[in-house]
Amino acid sequence: MDLALLEATLASAGQPRFRAKQVWEWAARGATGYEAMTNLPATLRERLAEAVPFSTLTPVHETQSRDGTLKVLFHTADGRPVEAVLMRYRDGRRSLCLSSQSGCPLTCTFCATGAMKFGRNLSAGEILDQALHFRRIEDVDHAVFMGMGEPLMNLEGVLAAARRLPDLGITHRRTTISTVGWLPGIERLISDPAPIRLALSLHAPDDALRSQIMPVNERYPLADVLAACRRWNERKKRRVFIEYVMLAGVNDRYEQALQLAELLGTDTFKVNLIPYNPTGTAYEGSSREAIDAFRAVLEEHGVPVTVRLTRGRDIDAACGQLAAARASVTCSRAC
Ligand code: SAH
């Protein structure tokens, strides 16, 4: 929902200020339309239904994985594709993977989103509407900004959306923003008081390799990014998550694990090794044995480490696979 448009419409209808809050509370609790908002006068509900679309996004395709993961492709009002994912875990956790941009201007070589055309930053409303879509289906309790785009290139939109997530049941401590290491954004997060979590997509233990697989490293080199993460950690007293996608023969060797352990130390970071999800690039994922061996080296050196549970790979909903492949298909059918 475009909350600015909502407020303007309510103001021009001469409504008191608390109306916007009432509407938002209904939406955040999973209402499916204005007609459900029984504490609003019926005439106002009708007026809102005409003037303020209930969502800024139109779902155009939905896919469910064997593991319960649900991926939805939306279109914005100007026809930009956006994907978001609901991950369902056995322990009952329900985690949303939200997009901050349509496409991504960065060109990480292993990621499908970077290979599609960059559209634009999403508004706070468009980010929230991804979350509200799933909230209407079931209760949700975690969110990660790990969908399409680089959240810290759209920090205003992302923070404005994140600030409202607690109303949907997702506290700041259960909200994580993931970045390639966009330095100005990390600096900005250091001074933001919300206890939102930070994740850094590192993927290489040295500048040469990192620049090769993530061109953004030329702009913001490793030492500067890690120094900013250390400042974030000092301020927030929380570990920074390190994402490290395991690419066979590229970044998964024994010496690289040692180098990574030395680079990170034991106190500030927690490493999350990510099995590579196929995206049609030339890379191959590390074997299970290689991942376990890499993990063991980090553990031996006292670096906290986990291996990410892959969700939704059979429907291209896993990390790095969001690319709106169906956008054109669905669109040409509809047209
Ligand atoms: N741009 C932000 C947010 C996207 S998060 C960032 O890069 O952090 C998506 C995560 O999935 C990132 O860690 C990304 O590097 C990782 N990823 C990209 N392609 C992948 C792939 N093919 N397999 C596994 N993880 C991948």
Coordinates of C-alpha atoms and ligand atoms in Angstrom, one line a residue:
M1 CA 0.0 0.0 0.0
D2 CA 1.3 3.5 -0.9
L3 CA 1.1 4.9 2.6
A4 CA 1.8 8.5 1.4
L5 CA -1.2 8.2 -1.0
L6 CA -3.3 6.8 1.8
E7 CA -2.5 9.7 4.1
A8 CA -3.2 12.3 1.3
T9 CA -6.5 10.6 0.4
L10 CA -7.6 10.5 4.1
A11 CA -6.6 14.2 4.5
S12 CA -8.5 15.3 1.4
A13 CA -11.5 13.4 2.7
G14 CA -11.3 15.4 5.9
Q15 CA -10.6 12.4 8.0
P16 CA -8.9 12.5 11.4
R17 CA -5.2 11.5 11.5
F18 CA -5.8 8.2 13.4
R19 CA -7.5 6.8 10.3
A20 CA -4.2 6.0 8.6
K21 CA -3.1 4.1 11.6
Q22 CA -6.3 2.1 11.7
V23 CA -5.9 1.1 8.0
W24 CA -2.3 0.2 8.5
E25 CA -3.0 -1.9 11.6
W26 CA -5.6 -3.9 9.6
A27 CA -3.2 -4.4 6.7
A28 CA -0.4 -5.4 9.0
R29 CA -2.5 -8.1 10.6
G30 CA -3.3 -9.7 7.3
A31 CA -6.6 -8.1 6.2
T32 CA -7.3 -8.8 2.5
G33 CA -9.1 -5.6 1.6
Y34 CA -10.7 -2.4 2.9
E35 CA -14.0 -4.1 3.3
A36 CA -12.6 -6.0 6.3
M37 CA -11.9 -2.8 8.2
T38 CA -15.0 -2.7 10.2
N39 CA -14.1 0.2 12.4
L40 CA -14.0 2.5 9.3
P41 CA -17.2 4.1 8.0
A42 CA -18.5 2.2 5.0
T43 CA -18.4 5.2 2.7
L44 CA -14.7 5.8 3.6
R45 CA -13.9 2.1 2.9
E46 CA -15.5 2.5 -0.6
R47 CA -13.6 5.8 -1.2
L48 CA -10.3 4.2 -0.3
A49 CA -10.9 1.2 -2.4
E50 CA -11.3 3.5 -5.4
A51 CA -8.4 5.9 -4.6
V52 CA -5.7 3.8 -3.0
P53 CA -4.9 0.4 -4.5
F54 CA -4.7 -2.1 -1.6
S55 CA -1.3 -3.2 -2.9
T56 CA 1.3 -1.5 -5.1
L57 CA 2.2 -4.9 -6.5
T58 CA 0.3 -7.4 -8.6
P59 CA 1.2 -11.1 -8.1
V60 CA 1.6 -12.6 -11.6
H61 CA 3.1 -16.0 -10.8
E62 CA 3.4 -18.2 -7.8
T63 CA 5.5 -21.3 -7.4
Q64 CA 5.7 -23.7 -4.4
S65 CA 8.7 -25.9 -3.7
R66 CA 8.6 -29.4 -2.5
D67 CA 10.0 -28.1 0.8
G68 CA 7.1 -25.7 1.2
T69 CA 9.0 -22.6 0.1
L70 CA 6.8 -20.2 -1.8
K71 CA 8.1 -17.8 -4.5
V72 CA 6.0 -15.1 -5.9
L73 CA 6.7 -12.9 -8.9
F74 CA 5.0 -9.5 -8.7
H75 CA 4.8 -6.6 -11.1
T76 CA 5.0 -3.0 -9.9
A77 CA 2.4 -0.5 -11.3
D78 CA 5.0 0.4 -14.0
G79 CA 5.5 -3.2 -14.9
R80 CA 8.8 -3.9 -13.2
P81 CA 9.4 -7.5 -12.0
V82 CA 10.0 -8.2 -8.3
E83 CA 10.3 -11.6 -6.6
A84 CA 9.9 -12.5 -3.0
V85 CA 10.1 -15.8 -1.1
L86 CA 8.4 -17.3 2.0
M87 CA 10.6 -19.9 3.6
R88 CA 8.9 -22.4 5.9
Y89 CA 11.1 -24.3 8.3
R90 CA 10.3 -27.5 10.2
D91 CA 10.7 -25.7 13.6
G92 CA 7.8 -23.4 12.6
R93 CA 9.9 -20.4 11.6
R94 CA 8.5 -18.4 8.7
S95 CA 11.1 -16.3 7.1
L96 CA 10.5 -13.8 4.3
C97 CA 13.2 -13.0 1.7
L98 CA 12.5 -9.5 0.4
S99 CA 13.7 -7.6 -2.6
S100 CA 14.9 -4.0 -2.4
Q101 CA 15.3 -3.3 -6.1
S102 CA 13.9 -4.7 -9.4
G103 CA 17.0 -6.4 -10.7
C104 CA 20.4 -5.3 -9.4
P105 CA 23.0 -2.9 -10.9
L106 CA 25.9 -4.9 -9.4
T107 CA 27.2 -7.8 -11.4
C108 CA 28.4 -10.5 -9.0
T109 CA 29.4 -13.2 -11.4
F110 CA 27.6 -16.1 -9.7
C111 CA 24.3 -14.4 -9.2
A112 CA 21.3 -14.6 -11.5
T113 CA 19.8 -11.2 -10.4
G114 CA 23.0 -9.4 -11.5
A115 CA 22.6 -10.8 -15.0
M116 CA 19.1 -9.4 -15.5
K117 CA 18.4 -5.8 -16.5
F118 CA 18.4 -3.4 -13.6
G119 CA 15.1 -1.6 -13.1
R120 CA 15.0 0.7 -10.2
N121 CA 14.9 1.0 -6.4
L122 CA 11.6 -0.1 -4.9
S123 CA 9.6 2.2 -2.7
A124 CA 9.0 1.4 1.0
G125 CA 5.4 0.6 0.0
E126 CA 6.6 -1.9 -2.6
I127 CA 8.9 -3.6 -0.2
L128 CA 6.2 -3.8 2.5
D129 CA 3.7 -5.1 0.0
Q130 CA 5.9 -8.1 -0.6
A131 CA 5.7 -8.9 3.1
L132 CA 2.0 -8.1 3.4
H133 CA 1.3 -10.5 0.6
F134 CA 2.7 -13.4 2.6
R135 CA 1.3 -12.1 5.9
R136 CA -2.2 -12.5 4.4
I137 CA -1.4 -16.2 3.9
E138 CA 0.1 -17.0 7.3
D139 CA 1.9 -15.6 10.3
V140 CA 5.5 -14.6 9.6
D141 CA 8.4 -13.9 12.1
H142 CA 11.7 -13.3 10.3
A143 CA 12.8 -11.2 7.3
V144 CA 16.0 -11.1 5.3
F145 CA 16.8 -8.5 2.7
M146 CA 18.4 -11.1 0.5
G147 CA 16.1 -11.0 -2.5
M148 CA 16.7 -9.0 -5.6
G149 CA 18.9 -6.0 -5.4
E150 CA 21.4 -4.3 -3.1
P151 CA 19.5 -3.1 0.0
L152 CA 22.1 -0.5 1.0
M153 CA 21.8 1.2 -2.4
N154 CA 18.2 1.8 -1.4
L155 CA 18.6 2.3 2.3
E156 CA 15.9 4.9 2.8
G157 CA 13.3 2.6 1.3
V158 CA 14.6 -0.4 3.1
L159 CA 14.7 1.2 6.5
A160 CA 11.3 2.8 6.1
A161 CA 9.9 -0.6 5.3
A162 CA 11.9 -2.4 8.0
R163 CA 10.6 0.0 10.6
R164 CA 7.1 -1.2 10.0
L165 CA 7.9 -4.9 10.0
P166 CA 7.3 -5.3 13.8
D167 CA 3.6 -4.5 13.1
L168 CA 3.5 -7.7 11.0
G169 CA 5.2 -9.8 13.8
I170 CA 8.8 -9.4 12.6
T171 CA 11.0 -7.7 15.2
H172 CA 14.2 -5.8 14.3
R173 CA 16.3 -8.5 15.9
R174 CA 14.7 -11.0 13.5
T175 CA 15.3 -8.7 10.5
T176 CA 18.6 -9.0 8.5
I177 CA 20.0 -6.7 5.9
S178 CA 22.5 -8.3 3.6
T179 CA 25.0 -6.2 1.6
V180 CA 27.8 -6.7 -0.9
G181 CA 29.8 -4.3 1.3
W182 CA 28.3 -0.9 0.2
L183 CA 30.3 1.2 2.5
P184 CA 28.2 4.4 2.8
G185 CA 25.2 2.2 3.7
I186 CA 27.1 0.3 6.4
E187 CA 28.2 3.7 7.9
R188 CA 24.7 4.8 7.9
L189 CA 23.5 1.6 9.6
I190 CA 26.1 2.1 12.3
S191 CA 24.4 5.3 13.4
D192 CA 20.8 3.9 13.1
P193 CA 19.4 2.9 16.5
A194 CA 17.3 0.0 15.3
P195 CA 18.7 -3.4 16.3
I196 CA 18.5 -4.8 12.8
R197 CA 21.1 -7.5 11.9
L198 CA 23.8 -7.1 9.3
A199 CA 25.1 -9.7 6.9
L200 CA 28.0 -9.2 4.5
S201 CA 28.4 -11.2 1.3
L202 CA 32.1 -11.8 1.4
H203 CA 32.7 -14.9 -0.8
A204 CA 36.5 -14.5 -1.0
P205 CA 39.3 -14.1 1.5
D206 CA 41.4 -11.7 -0.6
D207 CA 41.0 -8.6 -2.8
A208 CA 42.2 -10.2 -6.0
L209 CA 39.7 -13.1 -6.0
R210 CA 36.9 -10.9 -4.6
S211 CA 37.3 -8.3 -7.3
Q212 CA 37.3 -11.1 -9.9
I213 CA 34.0 -12.6 -8.7
M214 CA 32.4 -9.4 -7.3
P215 CA 33.4 -6.3 -9.3
V216 CA 32.0 -4.0 -6.5
N217 CA 35.1 -4.9 -4.6
E218 CA 37.1 -2.5 -6.8
R219 CA 35.1 0.3 -5.4
Y220 CA 35.0 -0.8 -1.8
P221 CA 37.9 -3.0 -1.0
L222 CA 37.9 -5.7 1.6
A223 CA 39.9 -4.0 4.4
D224 CA 37.6 -0.9 4.3
V225 CA 34.4 -3.0 4.3
L226 CA 35.6 -5.3 7.2
A227 CA 36.7 -2.3 9.2
A228 CA 33.2 -0.8 8.8
C229 CA 31.7 -4.1 9.9
R230 CA 33.9 -4.1 13.0
R231 CA 32.7 -0.6 13.9
W232 CA 29.1 -1.8 13.4
N233 CA 29.9 -4.8 15.7
E234 CA 31.4 -2.5 18.4
R235 CA 28.3 -0.3 18.4
K236 CA 25.7 -3.0 18.2
K237 CA 27.3 -5.7 20.2
R238 CA 26.1 -8.3 17.7
R239 CA 28.0 -10.5 15.4
V240 CA 28.0 -9.6 11.7
F241 CA 27.0 -12.6 9.5
I242 CA 29.4 -13.4 6.8
E243 CA 27.9 -15.1 3.7
Y244 CA 30.3 -17.2 1.7
V245 CA 29.0 -19.1 -1.3
M246 CA 31.0 -22.2 -1.9
L247 CA 32.4 -22.4 -5.5
A248 CA 34.3 -25.5 -6.4
G249 CA 38.0 -24.8 -7.1
V250 CA 37.5 -21.0 -6.8
N251 CA 37.2 -20.1 -3.1
D252 CA 36.9 -23.5 -1.3
R253 CA 40.5 -24.6 -0.9
Y254 CA 42.2 -25.4 2.5
E255 CA 44.5 -22.3 2.3
Q256 CA 41.5 -20.1 1.6
A257 CA 39.8 -21.4 4.7
L258 CA 42.9 -20.6 6.7
Q259 CA 43.1 -17.1 5.1
L260 CA 39.5 -16.5 5.9
A261 CA 39.9 -17.6 9.5
E262 CA 42.8 -15.2 9.9
L263 CA 41.0 -12.4 8.2
L264 CA 37.9 -12.6 10.4
G265 CA 39.2 -13.6 13.8
T266 CA 37.0 -15.2 16.4
D267 CA 35.0 -12.3 18.1
T268 CA 33.2 -10.2 15.5
F269 CA 31.8 -12.4 12.8
K270 CA 29.7 -15.6 12.3
V271 CA 30.3 -17.4 8.9
N272 CA 27.4 -18.9 7.0
L273 CA 28.7 -21.1 4.2
I274 CA 26.2 -21.2 1.3
P275 CA 26.0 -24.2 -1.0
Y276 CA 26.1 -22.7 -4.6
N277 CA 22.7 -22.7 -6.3
P278 CA 22.9 -23.2 -10.0
T279 CA 22.3 -20.0 -12.0
G280 CA 23.5 -20.9 -15.4
T281 CA 27.0 -19.5 -14.8
A282 CA 30.2 -21.4 -15.4
Y283 CA 30.6 -22.1 -11.7
E284 CA 30.1 -25.4 -10.0
G285 CA 29.1 -25.8 -6.4
S286 CA 31.6 -27.3 -3.9
S287 CA 31.0 -30.9 -2.9
R288 CA 29.5 -31.6 0.5
E289 CA 32.9 -33.0 1.5
A290 CA 34.6 -29.7 0.5
I291 CA 32.1 -27.7 2.4
D292 CA 32.5 -29.8 5.5
A293 CA 36.3 -29.6 5.3
F294 CA 36.2 -25.8 4.9
R295 CA 33.8 -25.6 7.8
A296 CA 36.2 -27.8 10.0
V297 CA 39.1 -25.4 9.4
L298 CA 37.1 -22.4 10.5
E299 CA 35.9 -24.3 13.6
E300 CA 39.4 -25.3 14.5
H301 CA 40.4 -21.7 14.4
G302 CA 37.5 -20.7 16.7
V303 CA 35.4 -19.0 14.0
P304 CA 31.7 -19.6 14.5
V305 CA 30.3 -21.2 11.4
T306 CA 27.1 -22.8 10.0
V307 CA 26.1 -24.2 6.6
R308 CA 23.0 -22.6 5.2
L309 CA 20.1 -24.9 4.7
T310 CA 19.1 -24.5 1.0
R311 CA 15.5 -23.8 0.4
G312 CA 13.4 -23.7 -2.8
R313 CA 16.2 -24.7 -5.2
D314 CA 13.8 -26.7 -7.3
I315 CA 11.8 -23.6 -8.1
D316 CA 14.8 -21.2 -8.5
A317 CA 13.9 -19.5 -5.3
A318 CA 17.2 -20.1 -3.5
C319 CA 19.9 -17.5 -2.9
G320 CA 21.1 -15.9 -6.1
Q321 CA 18.4 -17.5 -8.2
L322 CA 15.9 -14.7 -8.3
A323 CA 15.8 -13.3 -11.8
A324 CA 12.2 -13.1 -12.8
A325 CA 12.8 -15.7 -15.5
R326 CA 9.0 -16.1 -15.8
A327 CA 8.4 -12.4 -16.1
S328 CA 8.3 -12.3 -19.9
V329 CA 6.5 -15.6 -20.2
T330 CA 3.7 -14.5 -17.9
C331 CA 3.6 -11.1 -19.4
S332 CA 3.3 -12.2 -23.0
R333 CA 0.6 -14.6 -22.1
A334 CA -1.3 -11.9 -20.3
C335 CA -0.9 -9.4 -23.1
Ligands
SAH1 N1 22.9 -7.7 -2.7 C1 22.8 -8.2 -1.4 C2 21.5 -8.9 -1.1 C3 21.3 -10.2 -1.9 S1 21.5 -11.4 -0.7 C4 24.0 -9.1 -1.1 O1 24.7 -9.5 -2.1 O2 24.3 -9.4 0.0 C5 21.7 -12.8 -1.7 C6 22.8 -13.7 -1.2 O3 22.9 -14.9 -2.1 C7 24.1 -13.0 -1.3 O4 25.0 -13.4 -0.3 C8 24.6 -13.5 -2.6 O5 26.0 -13.4 -2.8 C9 24.2 -15.0 -2.5 N2 24.2 -15.6 -3.8 C10 24.2 -15.1 -5.1 N3 24.2 -16.0 -6.0 C11 24.2 -17.2 -5.4 C12 24.2 -18.5 -5.9 N4 24.2 -18.8 -7.1 N5 24.2 -19.5 -5.0 C13 24.2 -19.2 -3.6 N6 24.2 -18.0 -3.1 C14 24.2 -17.0 -4.0

